[in-house]
Short mmCIF file of C-alpha atoms in Angstrom, two decimals:
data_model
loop_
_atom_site.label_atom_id
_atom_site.label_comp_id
_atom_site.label_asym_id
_atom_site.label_seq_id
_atom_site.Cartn_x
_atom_site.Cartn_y
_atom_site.Cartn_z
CA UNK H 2 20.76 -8.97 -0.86
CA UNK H 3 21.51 -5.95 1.13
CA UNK H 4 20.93 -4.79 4.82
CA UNK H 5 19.93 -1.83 5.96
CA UNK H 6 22.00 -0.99 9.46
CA UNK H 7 20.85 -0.98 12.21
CA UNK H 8 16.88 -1.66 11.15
CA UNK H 9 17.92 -5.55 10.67
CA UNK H 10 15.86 -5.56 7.29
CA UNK H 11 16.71 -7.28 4.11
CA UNK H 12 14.63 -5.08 1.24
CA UNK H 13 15.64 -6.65 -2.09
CA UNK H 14 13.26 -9.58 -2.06
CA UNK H 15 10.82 -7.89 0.09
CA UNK H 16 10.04 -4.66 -2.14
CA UNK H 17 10.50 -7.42 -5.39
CA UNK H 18 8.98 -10.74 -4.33
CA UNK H 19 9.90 -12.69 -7.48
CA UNK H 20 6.30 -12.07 -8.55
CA UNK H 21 4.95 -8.84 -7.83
CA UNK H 22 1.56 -9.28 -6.07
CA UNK H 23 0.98 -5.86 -5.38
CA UNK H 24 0.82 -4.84 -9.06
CA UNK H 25 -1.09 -8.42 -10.73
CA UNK H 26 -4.97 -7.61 -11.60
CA UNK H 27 -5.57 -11.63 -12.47
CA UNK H 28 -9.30 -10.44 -13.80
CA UNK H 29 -6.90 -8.28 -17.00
CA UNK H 30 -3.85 -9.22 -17.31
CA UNK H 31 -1.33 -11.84 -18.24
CA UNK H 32 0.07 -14.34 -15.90
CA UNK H 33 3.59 -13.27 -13.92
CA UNK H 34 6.37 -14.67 -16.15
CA UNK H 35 8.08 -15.96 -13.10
CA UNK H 36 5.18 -18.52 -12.92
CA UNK H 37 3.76 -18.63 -16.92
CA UNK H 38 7.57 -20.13 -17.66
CA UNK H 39 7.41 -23.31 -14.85
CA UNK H 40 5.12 -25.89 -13.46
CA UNK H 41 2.59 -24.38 -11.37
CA UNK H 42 3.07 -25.25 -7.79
CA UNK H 43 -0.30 -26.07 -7.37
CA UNK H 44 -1.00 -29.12 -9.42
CA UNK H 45 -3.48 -28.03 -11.78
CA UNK H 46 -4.36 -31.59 -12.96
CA UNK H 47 -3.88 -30.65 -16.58
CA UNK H 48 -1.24 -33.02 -18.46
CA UNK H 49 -1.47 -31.27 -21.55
CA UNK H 50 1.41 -28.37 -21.21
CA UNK H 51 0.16 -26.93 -24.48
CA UNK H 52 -3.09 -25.66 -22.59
CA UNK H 53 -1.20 -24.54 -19.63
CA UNK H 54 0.98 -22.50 -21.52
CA UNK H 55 -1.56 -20.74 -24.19
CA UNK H 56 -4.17 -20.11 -21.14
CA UNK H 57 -1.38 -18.56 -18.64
CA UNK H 58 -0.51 -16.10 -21.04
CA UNK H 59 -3.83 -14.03 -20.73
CA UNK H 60 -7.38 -14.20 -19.91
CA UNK H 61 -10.50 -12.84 -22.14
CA UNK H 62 -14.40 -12.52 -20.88
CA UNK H 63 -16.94 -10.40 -22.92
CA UNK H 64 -18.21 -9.14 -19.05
CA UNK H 65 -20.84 -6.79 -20.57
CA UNK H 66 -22.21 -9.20 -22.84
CA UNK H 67 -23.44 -11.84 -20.07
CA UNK H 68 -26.43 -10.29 -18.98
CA UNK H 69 -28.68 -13.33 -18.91
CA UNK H 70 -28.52 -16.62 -18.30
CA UNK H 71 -29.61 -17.51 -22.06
CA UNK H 72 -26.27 -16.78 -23.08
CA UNK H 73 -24.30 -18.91 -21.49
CA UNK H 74 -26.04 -21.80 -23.72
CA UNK H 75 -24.91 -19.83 -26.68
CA UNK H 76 -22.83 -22.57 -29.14
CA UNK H 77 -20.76 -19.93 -30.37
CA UNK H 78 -18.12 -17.60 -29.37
CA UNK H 79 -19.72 -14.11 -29.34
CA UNK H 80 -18.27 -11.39 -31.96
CA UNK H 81 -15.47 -8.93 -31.05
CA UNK H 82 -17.62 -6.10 -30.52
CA UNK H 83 -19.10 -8.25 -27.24
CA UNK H 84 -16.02 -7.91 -25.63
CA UNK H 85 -15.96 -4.10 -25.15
CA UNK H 86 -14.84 -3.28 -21.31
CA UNK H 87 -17.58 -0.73 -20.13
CA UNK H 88 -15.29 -0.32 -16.70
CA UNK H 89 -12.31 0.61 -18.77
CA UNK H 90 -13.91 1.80 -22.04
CA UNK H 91 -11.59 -0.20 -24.11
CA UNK H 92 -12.63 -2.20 -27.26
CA UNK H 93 -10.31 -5.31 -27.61
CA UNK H 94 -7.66 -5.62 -29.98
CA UNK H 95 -7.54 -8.08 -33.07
CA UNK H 96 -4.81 -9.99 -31.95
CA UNK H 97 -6.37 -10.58 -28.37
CA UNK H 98 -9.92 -11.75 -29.91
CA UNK H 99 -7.81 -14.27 -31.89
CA UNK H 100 -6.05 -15.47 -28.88
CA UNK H 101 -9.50 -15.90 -27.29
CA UNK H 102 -10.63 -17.95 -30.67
CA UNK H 103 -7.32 -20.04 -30.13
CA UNK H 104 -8.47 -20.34 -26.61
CA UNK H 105 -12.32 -21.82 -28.01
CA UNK H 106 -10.50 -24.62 -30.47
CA UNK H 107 -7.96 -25.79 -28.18
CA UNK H 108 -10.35 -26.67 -25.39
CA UNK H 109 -12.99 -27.58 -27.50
CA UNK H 110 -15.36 -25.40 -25.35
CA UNK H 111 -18.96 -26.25 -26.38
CA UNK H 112 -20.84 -22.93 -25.13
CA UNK H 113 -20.10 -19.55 -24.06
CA UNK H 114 -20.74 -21.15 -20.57
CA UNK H 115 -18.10 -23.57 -20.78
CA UNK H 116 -15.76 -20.38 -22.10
CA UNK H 117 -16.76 -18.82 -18.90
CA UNK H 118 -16.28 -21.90 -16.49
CA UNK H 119 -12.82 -22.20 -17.90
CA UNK H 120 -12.43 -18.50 -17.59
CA UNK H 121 -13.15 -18.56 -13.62
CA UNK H 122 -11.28 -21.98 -12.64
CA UNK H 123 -8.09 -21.00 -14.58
CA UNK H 124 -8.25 -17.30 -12.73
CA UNK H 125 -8.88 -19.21 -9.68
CA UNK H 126 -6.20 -21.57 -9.81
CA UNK H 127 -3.71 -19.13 -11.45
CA UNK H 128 -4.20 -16.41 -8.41
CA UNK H 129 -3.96 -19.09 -6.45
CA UNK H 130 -0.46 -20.15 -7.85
CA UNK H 131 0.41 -16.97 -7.32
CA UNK H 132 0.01 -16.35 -3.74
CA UNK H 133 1.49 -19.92 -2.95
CA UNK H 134 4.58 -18.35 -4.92
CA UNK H 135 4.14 -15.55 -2.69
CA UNK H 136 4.32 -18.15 0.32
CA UNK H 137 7.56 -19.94 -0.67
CA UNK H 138 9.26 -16.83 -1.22
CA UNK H 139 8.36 -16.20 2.32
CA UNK H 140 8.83 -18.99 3.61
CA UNK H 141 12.86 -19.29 2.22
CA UNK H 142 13.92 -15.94 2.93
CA UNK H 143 11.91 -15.16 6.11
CA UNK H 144 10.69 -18.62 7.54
CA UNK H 145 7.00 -17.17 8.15
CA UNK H 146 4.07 -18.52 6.37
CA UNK H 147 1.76 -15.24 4.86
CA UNK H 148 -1.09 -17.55 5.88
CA UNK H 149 -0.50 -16.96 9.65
CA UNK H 150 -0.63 -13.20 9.93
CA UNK H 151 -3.90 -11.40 9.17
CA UNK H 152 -1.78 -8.22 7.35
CA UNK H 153 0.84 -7.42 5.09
CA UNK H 154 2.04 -5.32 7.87
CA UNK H 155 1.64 -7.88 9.80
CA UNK H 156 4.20 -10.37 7.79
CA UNK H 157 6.62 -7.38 7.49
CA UNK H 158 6.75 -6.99 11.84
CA UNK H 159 6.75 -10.97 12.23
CA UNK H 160 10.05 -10.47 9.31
CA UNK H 161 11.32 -7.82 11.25
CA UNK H 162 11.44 -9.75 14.54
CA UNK H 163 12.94 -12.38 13.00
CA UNK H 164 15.81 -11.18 11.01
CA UNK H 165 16.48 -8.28 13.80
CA UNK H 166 16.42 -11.30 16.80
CA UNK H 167 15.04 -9.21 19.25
CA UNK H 168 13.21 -9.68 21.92
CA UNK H 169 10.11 -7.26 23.06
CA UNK H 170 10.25 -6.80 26.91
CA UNK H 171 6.18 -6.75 28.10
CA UNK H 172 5.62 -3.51 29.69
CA UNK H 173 3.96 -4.43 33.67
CA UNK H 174 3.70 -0.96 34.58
CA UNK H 175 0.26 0.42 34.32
CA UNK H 176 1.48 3.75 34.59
CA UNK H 177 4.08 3.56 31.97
CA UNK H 178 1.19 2.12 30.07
CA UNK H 179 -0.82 4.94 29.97
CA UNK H 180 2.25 7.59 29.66
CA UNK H 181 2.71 6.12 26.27
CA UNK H 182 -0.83 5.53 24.98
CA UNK H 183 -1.63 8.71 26.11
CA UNK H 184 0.56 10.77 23.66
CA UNK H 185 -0.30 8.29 20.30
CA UNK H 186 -1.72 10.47 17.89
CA UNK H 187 -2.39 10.78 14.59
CA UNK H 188 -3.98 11.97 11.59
CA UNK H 189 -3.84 14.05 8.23
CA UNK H 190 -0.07 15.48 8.14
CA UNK H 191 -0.83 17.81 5.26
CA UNK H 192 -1.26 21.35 4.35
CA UNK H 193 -4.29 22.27 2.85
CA UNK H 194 -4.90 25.17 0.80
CA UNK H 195 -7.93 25.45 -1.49
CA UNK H 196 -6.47 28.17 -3.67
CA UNK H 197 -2.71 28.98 -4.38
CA UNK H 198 -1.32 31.21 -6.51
CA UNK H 199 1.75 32.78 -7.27
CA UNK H 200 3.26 35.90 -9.28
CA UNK H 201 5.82 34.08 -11.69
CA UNK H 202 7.41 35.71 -13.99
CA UNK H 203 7.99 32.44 -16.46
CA UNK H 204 4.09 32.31 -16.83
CA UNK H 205 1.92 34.38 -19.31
CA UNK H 206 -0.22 35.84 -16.10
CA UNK H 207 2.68 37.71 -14.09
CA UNK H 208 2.84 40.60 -13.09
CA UNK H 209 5.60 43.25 -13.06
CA UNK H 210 4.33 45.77 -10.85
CA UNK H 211 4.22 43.19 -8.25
CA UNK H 212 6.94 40.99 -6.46
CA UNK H 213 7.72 37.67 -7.48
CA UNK H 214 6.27 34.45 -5.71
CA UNK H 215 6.48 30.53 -6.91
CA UNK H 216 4.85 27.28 -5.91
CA UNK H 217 7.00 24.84 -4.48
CA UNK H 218 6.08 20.92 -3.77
CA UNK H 219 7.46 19.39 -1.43
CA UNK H 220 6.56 15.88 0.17
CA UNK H 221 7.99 13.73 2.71
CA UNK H 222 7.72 9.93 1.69
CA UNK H 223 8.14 7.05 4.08
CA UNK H 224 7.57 8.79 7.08
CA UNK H 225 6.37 5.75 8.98
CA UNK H 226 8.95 3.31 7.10
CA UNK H 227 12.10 6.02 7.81
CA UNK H 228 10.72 5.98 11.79
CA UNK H 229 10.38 2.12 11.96
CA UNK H 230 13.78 2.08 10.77
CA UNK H 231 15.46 3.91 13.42
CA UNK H 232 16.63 2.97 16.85
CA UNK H 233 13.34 1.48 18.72
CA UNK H 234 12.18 0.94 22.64
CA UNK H 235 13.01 -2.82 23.20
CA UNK H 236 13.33 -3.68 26.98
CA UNK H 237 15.08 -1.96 30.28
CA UNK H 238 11.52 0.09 30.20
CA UNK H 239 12.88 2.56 33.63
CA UNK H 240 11.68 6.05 34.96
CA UNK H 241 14.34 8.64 35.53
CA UNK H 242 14.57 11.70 36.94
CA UNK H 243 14.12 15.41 35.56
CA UNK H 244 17.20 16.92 35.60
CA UNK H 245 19.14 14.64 33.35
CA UNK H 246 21.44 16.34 30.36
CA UNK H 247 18.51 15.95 27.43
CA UNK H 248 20.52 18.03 25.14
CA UNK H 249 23.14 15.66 24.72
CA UNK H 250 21.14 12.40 23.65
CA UNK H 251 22.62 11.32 20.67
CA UNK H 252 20.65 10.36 17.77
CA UNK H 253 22.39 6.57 17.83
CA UNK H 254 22.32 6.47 21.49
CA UNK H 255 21.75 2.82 23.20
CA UNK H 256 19.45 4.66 25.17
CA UNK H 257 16.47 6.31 24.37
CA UNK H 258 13.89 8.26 26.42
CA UNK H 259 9.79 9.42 26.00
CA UNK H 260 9.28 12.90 27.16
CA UNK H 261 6.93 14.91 28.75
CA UNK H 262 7.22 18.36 28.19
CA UNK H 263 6.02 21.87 28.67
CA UNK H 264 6.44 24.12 25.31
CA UNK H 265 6.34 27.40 25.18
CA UNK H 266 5.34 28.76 21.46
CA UNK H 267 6.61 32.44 21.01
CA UNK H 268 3.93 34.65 19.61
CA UNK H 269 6.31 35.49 16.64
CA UNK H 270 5.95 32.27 15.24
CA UNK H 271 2.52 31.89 15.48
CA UNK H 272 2.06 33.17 11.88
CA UNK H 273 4.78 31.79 10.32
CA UNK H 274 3.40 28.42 11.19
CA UNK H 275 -0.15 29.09 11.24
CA UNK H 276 -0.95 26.22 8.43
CA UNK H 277 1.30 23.59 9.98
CA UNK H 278 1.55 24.12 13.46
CA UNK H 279 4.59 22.06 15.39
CA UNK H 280 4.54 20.01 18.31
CA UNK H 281 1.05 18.71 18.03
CA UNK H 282 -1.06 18.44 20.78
CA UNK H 283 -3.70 16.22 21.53
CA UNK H 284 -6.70 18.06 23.71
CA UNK H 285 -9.98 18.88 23.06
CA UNK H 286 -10.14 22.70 21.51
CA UNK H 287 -12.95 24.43 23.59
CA UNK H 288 -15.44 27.14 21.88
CA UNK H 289 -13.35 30.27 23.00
CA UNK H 290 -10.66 28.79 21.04
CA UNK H 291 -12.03 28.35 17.87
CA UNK H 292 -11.25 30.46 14.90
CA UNK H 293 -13.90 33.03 13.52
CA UNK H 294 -14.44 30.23 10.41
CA UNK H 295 -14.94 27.47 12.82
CA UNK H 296 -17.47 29.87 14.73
CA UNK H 297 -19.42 30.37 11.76
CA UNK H 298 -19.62 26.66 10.61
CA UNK H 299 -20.68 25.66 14.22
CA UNK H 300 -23.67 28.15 13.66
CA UNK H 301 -25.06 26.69 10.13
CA UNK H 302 -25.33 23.31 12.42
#
């Protein structure tokens, strides 16, 4: 297991949590083999392994098929064409209508509603299995029961706090209060563009009379993960004066400070950043300051 310095987190087991629960659609698919290949950890109550195994391995239900209640008394399992997915528009395979006639013989279902009763208490209990997997992963490697937050974001900060030891000062000064709520903001960080196009000269379209232009992606990923993994506000909360050396505030520095500053944006750069302006401000924009588009979609109100 590896730690990331100075952020306190351990990410093997917490990206890869033995079973991945992020990725497991219980209604489709089969069960994790981390679980299919053990006892459950909830106790099932079913002594014959044989059952356990064959029914963990995947689940079956003709969905579009049950649309009245006169077929769950149906004696039979229904053809193969029943269990065509509308939702996915896929037709089931050979091999899995089999597997569902295996599943009809073995537990000596009676009806199709007995084939669905066994369908739902198996994907009950095996989702359940899951997440109590989930909770003893948890549990060993972080000490915090999933059960007790409301959030995965919420397990991942009570995780953090633990394997980083530190402890949040309370802030008791109203006015640093409201110096920090005051800047929060947030939003779309994106650049828009309904149309884009470009004069490239490796595409049948280009030009030659006119110059050459490409289309670039680029994306930032983790911006909120890459922030919470820096150097954080913990306690010492002070105010200090303004004529302290902010140029020289290093990036590691034990110290960190919240600024309030005046900007001034030079009117050369206006354009060049016209799409993605920096050092957002949070205000209300006021009619003379709209653009002539904005003007025009205030009047079709």
């Amino acid at each position: 297991m590896r730690r990331i310095r100075s952020s306190g987190w351990v990410i093997d087991e917490i990206l890869y949590l033995e079973v991945n629960t992020r990725v497991y659609r219980p209604l489709d698919e089969p069960l994790p083999s981390a679980i299919s290949k053990k006892k459950a950890v909830i106790d099932i109550k079913n002594s014959d392994d044989k059952k356990r195994r064959i029914h963990g391995t995947k689940r079956l239900l003709p969905y579009d098929y049950f649309d009245s209640f006169a077929k769950f008394i149906e004696t039979s399992l229904t053809q193969k064409s029943a269990f065509y997915n509308s939702l996915s528009n896929k037709e089931v395979s050979d091999d899995d209508y089999e597997y569902a006639q295996r599943i009809w013989s073995i537990f000596n279902l009676q009806t199709l509603g007995d084939y669905h009763d066994l369908y739902v208490t198996s994907d009950v209990l095996i989702l359940a299995d899951v997440f109590e997997n989930f909770r003893k992963v948890c549990l060993d490697y972080y000490k915090t029961d999933p059960c007790h937050v409301y959030t995965a974001p919420g397990l991942a900060w009570q995780a953090c706090l633990r394997m980083t030891g530190v402890k949040l000062e309370l802030l008791t000064d109203i006015d640093m209060h409201l110096f920090i709520e005051k800047e929060i903001s947030g939003g779309v960080a994106m650049i828009s563009h309904r149309l884009t196009s470009a004069n490239n000269p490796y595409l049948p379209n280009y030009d030659p009379t006119g110059p050459n232009s490409y289309i670039m992606y680029w994306d930032a990923n983790n911006l909120y993960g890459w922030t919470m993994s820096q150097h954080l506000s913990t306690h010492d909360f002070s105010w200090t004066s303004d004529n302290f050396d902010y140029m020289n505030i290093l990036n590691a520095s034990d110290v960190g400070y919240i600024l309030e500053v005046v900007l001034e944006y030079p009117p050369e750069l206006h354009y060049r950043y016209n799409f993605y302006p920096l050092a957002l401000e949070k205000t209300i924009v006021s009619p003379y300051e709209y653009s002539a588009y904005s003007k025009e979609l205030v009047s079709k109100i």
